[in-house]
Every structure is written in structure tokens, then in C-alpha cells.
Tab-separated table of C-alpha atoms in Angstrom:
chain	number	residue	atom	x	y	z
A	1	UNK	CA	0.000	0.000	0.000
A	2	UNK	CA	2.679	2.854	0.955
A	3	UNK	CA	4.213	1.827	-2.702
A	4	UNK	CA	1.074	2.045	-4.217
A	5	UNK	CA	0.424	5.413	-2.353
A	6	UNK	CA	3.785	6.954	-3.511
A	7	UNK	CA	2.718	6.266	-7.207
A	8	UNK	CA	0.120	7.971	-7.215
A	9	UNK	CA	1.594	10.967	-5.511
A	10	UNK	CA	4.013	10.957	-8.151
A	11	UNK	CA	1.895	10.849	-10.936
A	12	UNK	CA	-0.442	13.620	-9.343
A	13	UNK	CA	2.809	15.621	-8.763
A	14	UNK	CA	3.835	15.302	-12.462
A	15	UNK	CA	0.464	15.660	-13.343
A	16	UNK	CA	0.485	19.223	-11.746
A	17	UNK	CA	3.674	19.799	-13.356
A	18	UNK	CA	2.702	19.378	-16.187
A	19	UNK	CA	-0.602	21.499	-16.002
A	20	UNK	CA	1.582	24.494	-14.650
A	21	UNK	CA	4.843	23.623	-17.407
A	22	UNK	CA	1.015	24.528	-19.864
A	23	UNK	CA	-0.866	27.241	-18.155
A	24	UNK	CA	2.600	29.265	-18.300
A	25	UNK	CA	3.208	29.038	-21.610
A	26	UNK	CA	-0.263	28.971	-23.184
A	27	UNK	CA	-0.667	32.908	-23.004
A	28	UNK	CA	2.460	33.513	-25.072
A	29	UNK	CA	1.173	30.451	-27.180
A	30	UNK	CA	-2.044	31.669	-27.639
A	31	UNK	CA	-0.440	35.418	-28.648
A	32	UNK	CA	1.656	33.737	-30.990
A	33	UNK	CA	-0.715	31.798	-32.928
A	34	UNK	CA	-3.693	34.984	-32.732
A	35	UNK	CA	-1.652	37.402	-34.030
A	36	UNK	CA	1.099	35.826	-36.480
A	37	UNK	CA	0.153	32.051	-37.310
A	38	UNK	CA	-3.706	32.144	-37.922
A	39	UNK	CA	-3.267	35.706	-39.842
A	40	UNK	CA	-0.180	34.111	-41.972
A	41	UNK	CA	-2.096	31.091	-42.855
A	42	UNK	CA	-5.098	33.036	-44.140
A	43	UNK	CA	-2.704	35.240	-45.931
A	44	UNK	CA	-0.929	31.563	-47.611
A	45	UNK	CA	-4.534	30.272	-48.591
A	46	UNK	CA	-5.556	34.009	-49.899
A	47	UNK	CA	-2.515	34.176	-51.927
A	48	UNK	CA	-3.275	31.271	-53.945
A	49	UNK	CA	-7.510	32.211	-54.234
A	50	UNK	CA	-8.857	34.676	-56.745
A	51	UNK	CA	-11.956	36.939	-56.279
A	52	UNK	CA	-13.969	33.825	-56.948
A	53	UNK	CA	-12.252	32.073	-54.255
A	54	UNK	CA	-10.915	29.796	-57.155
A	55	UNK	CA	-7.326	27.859	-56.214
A	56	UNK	CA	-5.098	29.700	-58.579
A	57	UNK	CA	-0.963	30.744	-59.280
A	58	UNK	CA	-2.079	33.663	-60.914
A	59	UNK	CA	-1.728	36.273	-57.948
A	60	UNK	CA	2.176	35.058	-58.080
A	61	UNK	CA	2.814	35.406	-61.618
A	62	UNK	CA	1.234	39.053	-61.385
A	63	UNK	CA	3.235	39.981	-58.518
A	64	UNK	CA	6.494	38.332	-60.020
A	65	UNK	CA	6.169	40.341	-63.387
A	66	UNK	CA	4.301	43.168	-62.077
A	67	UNK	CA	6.886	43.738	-59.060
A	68	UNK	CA	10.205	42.172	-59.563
A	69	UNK	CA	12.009	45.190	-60.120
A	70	UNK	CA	11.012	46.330	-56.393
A	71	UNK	CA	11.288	42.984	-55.099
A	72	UNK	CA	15.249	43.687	-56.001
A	73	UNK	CA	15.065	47.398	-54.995
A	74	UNK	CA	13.735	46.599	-51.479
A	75	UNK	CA	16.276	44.107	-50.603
A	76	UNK	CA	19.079	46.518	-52.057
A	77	UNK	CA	17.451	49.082	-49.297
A	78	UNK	CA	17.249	47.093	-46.665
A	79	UNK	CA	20.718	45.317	-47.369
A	80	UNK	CA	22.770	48.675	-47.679
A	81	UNK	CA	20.942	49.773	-44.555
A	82	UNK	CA	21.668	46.697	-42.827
A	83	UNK	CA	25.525	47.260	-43.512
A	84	UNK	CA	25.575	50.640	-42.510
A	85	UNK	CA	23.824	50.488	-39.154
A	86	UNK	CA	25.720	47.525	-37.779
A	87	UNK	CA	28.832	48.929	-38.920
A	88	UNK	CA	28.134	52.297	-37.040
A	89	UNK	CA	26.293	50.119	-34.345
A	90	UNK	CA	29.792	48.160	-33.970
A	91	UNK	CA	32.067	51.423	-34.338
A	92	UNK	CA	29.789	53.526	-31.266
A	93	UNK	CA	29.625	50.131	-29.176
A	94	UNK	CA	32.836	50.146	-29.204
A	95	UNK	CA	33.818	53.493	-28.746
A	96	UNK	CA	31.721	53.792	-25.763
A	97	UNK	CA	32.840	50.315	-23.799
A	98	UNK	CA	36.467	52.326	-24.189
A	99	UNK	CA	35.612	55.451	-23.129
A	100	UNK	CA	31.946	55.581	-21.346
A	101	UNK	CA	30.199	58.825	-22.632
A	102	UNK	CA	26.515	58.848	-21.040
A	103	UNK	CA	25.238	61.792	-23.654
A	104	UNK	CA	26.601	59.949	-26.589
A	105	UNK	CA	24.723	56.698	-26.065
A	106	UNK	CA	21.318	58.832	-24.605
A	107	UNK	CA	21.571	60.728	-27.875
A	108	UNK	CA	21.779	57.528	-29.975
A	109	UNK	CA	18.787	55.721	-27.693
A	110	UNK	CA	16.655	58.309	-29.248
A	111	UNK	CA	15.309	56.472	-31.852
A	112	UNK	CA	14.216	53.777	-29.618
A	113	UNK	CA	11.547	55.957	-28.299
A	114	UNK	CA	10.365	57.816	-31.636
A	115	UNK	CA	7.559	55.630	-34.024
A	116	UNK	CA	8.357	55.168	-37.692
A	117	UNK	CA	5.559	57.525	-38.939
A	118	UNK	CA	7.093	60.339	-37.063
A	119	UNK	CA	10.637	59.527	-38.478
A	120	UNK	CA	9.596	59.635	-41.846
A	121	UNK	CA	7.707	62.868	-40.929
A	122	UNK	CA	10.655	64.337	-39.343
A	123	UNK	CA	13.107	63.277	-42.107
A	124	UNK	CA	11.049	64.352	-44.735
A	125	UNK	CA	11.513	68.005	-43.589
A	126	UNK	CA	15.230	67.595	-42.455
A	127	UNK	CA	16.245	66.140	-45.891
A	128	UNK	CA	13.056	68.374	-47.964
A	129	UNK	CA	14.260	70.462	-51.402
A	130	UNK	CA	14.093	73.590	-48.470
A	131	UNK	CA	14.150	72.081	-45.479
A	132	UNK	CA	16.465	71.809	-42.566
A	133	UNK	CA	19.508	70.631	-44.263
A	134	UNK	CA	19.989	72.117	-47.134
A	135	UNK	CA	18.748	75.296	-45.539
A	136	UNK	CA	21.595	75.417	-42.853
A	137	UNK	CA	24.203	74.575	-45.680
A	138	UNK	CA	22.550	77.436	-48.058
A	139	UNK	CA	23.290	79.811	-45.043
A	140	UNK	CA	26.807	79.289	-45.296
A	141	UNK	CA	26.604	80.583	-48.321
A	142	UNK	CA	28.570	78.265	-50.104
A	143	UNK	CA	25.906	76.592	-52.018
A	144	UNK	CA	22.885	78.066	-54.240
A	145	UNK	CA	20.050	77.203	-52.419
A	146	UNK	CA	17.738	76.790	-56.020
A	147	UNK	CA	20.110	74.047	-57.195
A	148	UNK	CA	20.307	72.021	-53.637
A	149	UNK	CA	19.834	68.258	-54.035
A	150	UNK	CA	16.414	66.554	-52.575
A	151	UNK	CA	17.200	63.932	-50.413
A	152	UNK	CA	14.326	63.203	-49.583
A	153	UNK	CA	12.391	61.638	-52.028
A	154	UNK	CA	15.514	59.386	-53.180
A	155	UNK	CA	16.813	56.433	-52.456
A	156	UNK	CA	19.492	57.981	-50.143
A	157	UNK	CA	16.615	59.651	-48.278
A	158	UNK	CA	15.334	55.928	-47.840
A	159	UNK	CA	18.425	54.526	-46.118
A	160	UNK	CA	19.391	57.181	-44.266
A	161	UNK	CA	15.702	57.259	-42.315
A	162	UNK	CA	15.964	54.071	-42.038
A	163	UNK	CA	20.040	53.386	-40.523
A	164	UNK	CA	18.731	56.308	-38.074
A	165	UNK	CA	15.687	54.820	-36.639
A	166	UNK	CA	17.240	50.966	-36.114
A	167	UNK	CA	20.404	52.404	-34.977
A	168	UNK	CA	19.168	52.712	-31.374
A	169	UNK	CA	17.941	48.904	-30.540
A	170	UNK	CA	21.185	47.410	-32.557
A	171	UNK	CA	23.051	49.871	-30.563
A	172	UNK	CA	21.442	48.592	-27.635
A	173	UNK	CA	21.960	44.509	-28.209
A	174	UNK	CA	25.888	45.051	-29.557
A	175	UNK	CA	26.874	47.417	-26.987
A	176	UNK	CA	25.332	45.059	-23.877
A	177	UNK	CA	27.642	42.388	-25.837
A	178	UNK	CA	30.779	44.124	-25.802
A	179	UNK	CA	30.412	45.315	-21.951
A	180	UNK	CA	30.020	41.812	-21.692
A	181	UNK	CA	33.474	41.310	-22.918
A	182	UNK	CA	36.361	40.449	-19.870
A	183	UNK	CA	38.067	43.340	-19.976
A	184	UNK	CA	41.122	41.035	-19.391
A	185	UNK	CA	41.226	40.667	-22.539
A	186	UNK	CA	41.312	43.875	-23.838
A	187	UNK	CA	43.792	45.092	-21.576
A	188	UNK	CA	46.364	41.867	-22.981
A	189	UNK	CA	45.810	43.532	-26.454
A	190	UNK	CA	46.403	47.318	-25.496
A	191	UNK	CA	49.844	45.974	-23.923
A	192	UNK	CA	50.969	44.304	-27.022
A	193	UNK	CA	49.800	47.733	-28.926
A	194	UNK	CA	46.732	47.168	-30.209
A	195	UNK	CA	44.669	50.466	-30.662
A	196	UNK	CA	40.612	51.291	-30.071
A	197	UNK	CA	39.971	49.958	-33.843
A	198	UNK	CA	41.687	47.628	-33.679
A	199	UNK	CA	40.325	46.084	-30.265
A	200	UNK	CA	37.077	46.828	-32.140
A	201	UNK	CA	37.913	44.978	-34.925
A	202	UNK	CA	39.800	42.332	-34.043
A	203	UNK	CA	38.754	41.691	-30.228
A	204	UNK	CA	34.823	42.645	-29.375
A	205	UNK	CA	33.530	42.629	-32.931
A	206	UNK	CA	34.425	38.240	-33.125
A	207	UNK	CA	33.690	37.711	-29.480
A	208	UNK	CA	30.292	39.735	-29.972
A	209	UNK	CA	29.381	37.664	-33.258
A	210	UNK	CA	26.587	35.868	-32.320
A	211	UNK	CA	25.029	38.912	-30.664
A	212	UNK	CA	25.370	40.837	-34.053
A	213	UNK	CA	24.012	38.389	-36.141
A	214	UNK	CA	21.327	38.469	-34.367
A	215	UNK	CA	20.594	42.290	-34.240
A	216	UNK	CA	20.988	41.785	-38.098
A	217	UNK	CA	17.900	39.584	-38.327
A	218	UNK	CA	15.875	41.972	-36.117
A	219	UNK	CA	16.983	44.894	-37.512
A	220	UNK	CA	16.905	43.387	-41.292
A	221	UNK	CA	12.980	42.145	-40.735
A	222	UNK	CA	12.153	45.453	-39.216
A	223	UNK	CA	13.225	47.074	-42.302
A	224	UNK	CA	11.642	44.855	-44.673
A	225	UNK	CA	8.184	45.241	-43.229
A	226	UNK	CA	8.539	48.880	-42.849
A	227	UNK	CA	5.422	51.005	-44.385
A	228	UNK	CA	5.430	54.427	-42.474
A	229	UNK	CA	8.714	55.580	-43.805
A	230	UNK	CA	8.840	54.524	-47.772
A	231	UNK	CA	5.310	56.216	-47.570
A	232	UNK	CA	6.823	59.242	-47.014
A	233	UNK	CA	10.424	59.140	-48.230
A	234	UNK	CA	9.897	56.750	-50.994
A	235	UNK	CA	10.132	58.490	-55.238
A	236	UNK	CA	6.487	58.129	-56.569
A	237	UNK	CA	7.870	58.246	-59.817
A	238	UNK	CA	10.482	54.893	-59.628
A	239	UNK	CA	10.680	51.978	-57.649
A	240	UNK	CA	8.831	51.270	-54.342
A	241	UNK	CA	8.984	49.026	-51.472
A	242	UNK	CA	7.014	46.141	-51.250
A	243	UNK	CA	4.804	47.475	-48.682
A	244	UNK	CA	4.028	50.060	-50.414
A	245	UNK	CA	3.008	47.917	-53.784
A	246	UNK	CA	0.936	46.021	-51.247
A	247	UNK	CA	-0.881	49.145	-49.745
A	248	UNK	CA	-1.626	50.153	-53.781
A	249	UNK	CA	-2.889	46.407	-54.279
A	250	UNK	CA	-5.215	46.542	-50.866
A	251	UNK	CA	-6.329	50.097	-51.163
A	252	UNK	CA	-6.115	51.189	-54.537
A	253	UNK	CA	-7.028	47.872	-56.418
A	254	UNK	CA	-8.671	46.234	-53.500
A	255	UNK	CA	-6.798	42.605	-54.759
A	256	UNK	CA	-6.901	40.893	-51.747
A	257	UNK	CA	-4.860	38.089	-53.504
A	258	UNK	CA	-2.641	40.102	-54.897
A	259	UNK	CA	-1.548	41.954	-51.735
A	260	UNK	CA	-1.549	38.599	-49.725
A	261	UNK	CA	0.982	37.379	-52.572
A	262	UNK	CA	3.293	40.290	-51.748
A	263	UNK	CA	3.070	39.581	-47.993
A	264	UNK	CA	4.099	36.077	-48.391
A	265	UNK	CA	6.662	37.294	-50.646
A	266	UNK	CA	8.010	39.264	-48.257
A	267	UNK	CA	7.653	37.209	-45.783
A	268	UNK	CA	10.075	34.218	-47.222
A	269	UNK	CA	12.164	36.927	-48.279
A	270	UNK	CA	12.674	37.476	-44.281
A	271	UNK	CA	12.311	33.903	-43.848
A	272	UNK	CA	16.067	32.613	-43.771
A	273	UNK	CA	16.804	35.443	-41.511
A	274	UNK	CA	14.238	34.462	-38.773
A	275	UNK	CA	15.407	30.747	-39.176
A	276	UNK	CA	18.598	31.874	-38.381
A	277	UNK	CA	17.494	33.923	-35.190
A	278	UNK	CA	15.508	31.519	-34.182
A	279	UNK	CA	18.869	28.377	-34.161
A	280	UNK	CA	20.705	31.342	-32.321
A	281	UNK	CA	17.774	32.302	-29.316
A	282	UNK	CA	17.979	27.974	-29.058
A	283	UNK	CA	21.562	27.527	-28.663
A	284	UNK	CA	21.893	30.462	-25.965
């Protein structure tokens, strides 16, 4: 009986276990599949349906020919962006776990805090025919302000909106890598005359690798599914991003299919990337 007793304690116990091992994971379950698995899938099946709610390929081939050209020029965008803000991400992170400068990384959290519609807002009139920019540099008066270049609406416009609004969370994720970095080490490398770039380069930017790639996913599917600032920025009169092709589909065109093609476009465009993230977030 005592045996007997003790079995069935155990199994209760596990049994409990279990139960609570469910109830604590079923809320971030449950967010998971409401708001990203269920919405994907009925994008997948609406991608392949027509207005009849025929099975069709059709909504792909029109996509493909209508939109390869900014199929190419997003990933261009969001690839040169990518570069540039973990190379400046790498280059301040390290600068700063040398020589701690409190204003420097408060003025570079910024963007953290500031939403993409009011970046594009703000960098439409910064970067504007007449706006900020080219309005302080006409005041020099070094430079005609009739003939000054619009950033803006350009493809340089583009990048540089969007380097400055990721720059604050890949700041964030490198920079808590490389103060996680033994200073031990760094100190071996300054006495054998190693420099700040070259610690950078050489010493936190390998150790920190992992962390990096990782902020490269994030920051590379943030960009990708950006709307709010190629709205604004973006040249009406040349290639778009793909959000904004699906916004003309879904607004303008009301093609359901159509714009659910684009999405899942862009979604297995991404889709190596989160694959990636997601074998990192396992491992650690």
C-alpha cells in the first residue's frame, strides 16, 4: 500500500507539473498563434484564391512580373541599410565600452523611443528640397540654395531614415555584448599595442558575433516590413517598397490576392533570416 500510495503521488505531482509547465506558456502560445500564425495562414490560402475564391498561381505570376524590379530594390534598401547600421552600431559600441560617454549613447537611444511615422515625418523636412539641411548649408553661403539636391524623395533619403531609426535597438543589443566582454582581454591587447579599432575589430567585434548576427535579423525584418517611412520618403515616380506595392494592391485595387501574394513574398524573403534567429535564441 505505501508503494502504491507513492505512485500515485508521483503521478499527481507530475500531473500538476505538467498542467503548470502549460498554463505558463499557453498565453504567449495563444499570442503567438492569434496574431502571427492564424493571420499568416489566411494570408498563404488568400494568396493562392482569386476573387472567386478559385485555387489559382495567378496572384504570383502578377506579382512576379508586375513587381520584380522592387522585389530587387527593397532588398538593395534594406541590405545597404543593414551594412551601414551595424557597422556604425559596432564602431559607437565600441567606442563607448572604451571610453563611457553617457550623452553619446542617450543621444543615440533616441530612436528607440520615436515611431516610424514620425521619423519619416521628421526626415522628410530635415532632408526636404528647403528644409532643414539644405537650408543650414545654403546659409553658409557656399551653395545656391535653387540648385540644392532633394534627399528626400531618393533612395538615399530611404536609407538614411531608415540606418537612423534601427540604430538605437542594434546599438542597444551590440553594446550590452561588448560590456560583456572580460576586460582582461582587452587590456592583454592594449599591452601588445593594439589600438581602439583595432580592439574593435579584431577583439569585441568576433567575441560579440553571435550577438550581431542576431541584431541583423531583427533589424533586417524590421526594415523589410517597414510602411510608415517609404510612404513618405519613398520616389512616386520609380521603384517602391514592397509594402508600399501592397498598400496600392489593398487600397487602390482592393486585390486581396494580390496583396496577400506580396506579404508572403516578403515574408520568405525574411524567412532565412528568422530561421537563423531563431537556431541562435535555441543555442543560448
Amino acid at each position: 500500500m505505501p508503494k502504491s500510495n507513492d505512485k500515485t503521488i508521483g503521478a499527481s505531482s507530475s500531473l500538476l507539473r505538467w498542467l503548470a509547465g502549460v498554463g505558463m506558456i499557453a498565453p504567449a502560445t495563444l499570442i503567438v498563434v492569434g496574431l502571427f500564425v492564424y493571420p499568416f495562414m489566411d494570408s498563404l490560402i488568400g494568396s493562392f484564391q482569386n476573387a472567386k475564391s478559385q485555387w489559382t498561381l495567378d496572384n504570383y505570376l502578377y506579382v512576379i512580373d508586375t513587381y520584380h524590379n522592387d522585389f530587387l530594390y527593397t532588398l538593395v534598401i534594406c541590405l545597404v541599410s543593414l551594412v551601414l547600421v551595424l557597422a556604425l552600431a559596432a564602431l559607437l559600441a565600441g567606442w563607448l565600452r572604451l571610453k563611457a560617454d553617457p550623452f553619446v549613447e542617450f543621444l543615440f537611444k533616441i530612436p528607440l523611443f520615436v515611431p516610424f511615422v514620425v521619423v519619416g515625418h521628421a526626415m522628410r523636412v530635415f532632408l526636404a528640397p528647403h528644409g532643414t539641411l539644405n537650408s543650414l548649408l545654403a546659409s553658409t553661403g557656399w551653395f545656391n540654395p535653387d540648385v540644392m539636391p532633394s534627399v528626400a524623395f531618393s533612395t538615399t533619403g530611404l536609407i538614411v531614415a531608415l540606418v537612423w531609426k534601427n540604430i538605437g535597438l542594434t546599438l542597444l543589443l551590440v553594446m550590452g555584448a561588448f560590456r560583456g566582454i572580460n576586460s582582461s582581454y582587452l587590456e592583454a591587447a592594449r599591452n601588445t599595442g593594439a589600438g581602439g579599432f583595432r580592439l574593435i575589430k579584431d577583439m569585441m567585434i568576433p567575441m560579440s558575433w553571435g550577438t550581431i548576427s542576431v541584431a541583423g535579423v531583427l533589424t533586417f525584418t524590421s526594415m523589410i516590413g517597414n510602411f510608415s517611412i517609404p510612404a513618405m520618403l519613398g520616389d512616386a515616380g520609380g521603384s517602391q517598397m514592397l509594402m508600399i506595392d501592397l498598400y496600392y494592391e489593398l487600397v487602390y485595387r482592393h486585390d486581396s490576392g494580390a496583396a496577400n501574394a506580396i506579404g508572403v513574398v516578403s515574408y520568405i524573403a525574411s524567412m532565412g533570416a528568422a530561421i537563423y534567429y531563431v537556431k541562435k535564441v535555441a543555442k543560448s
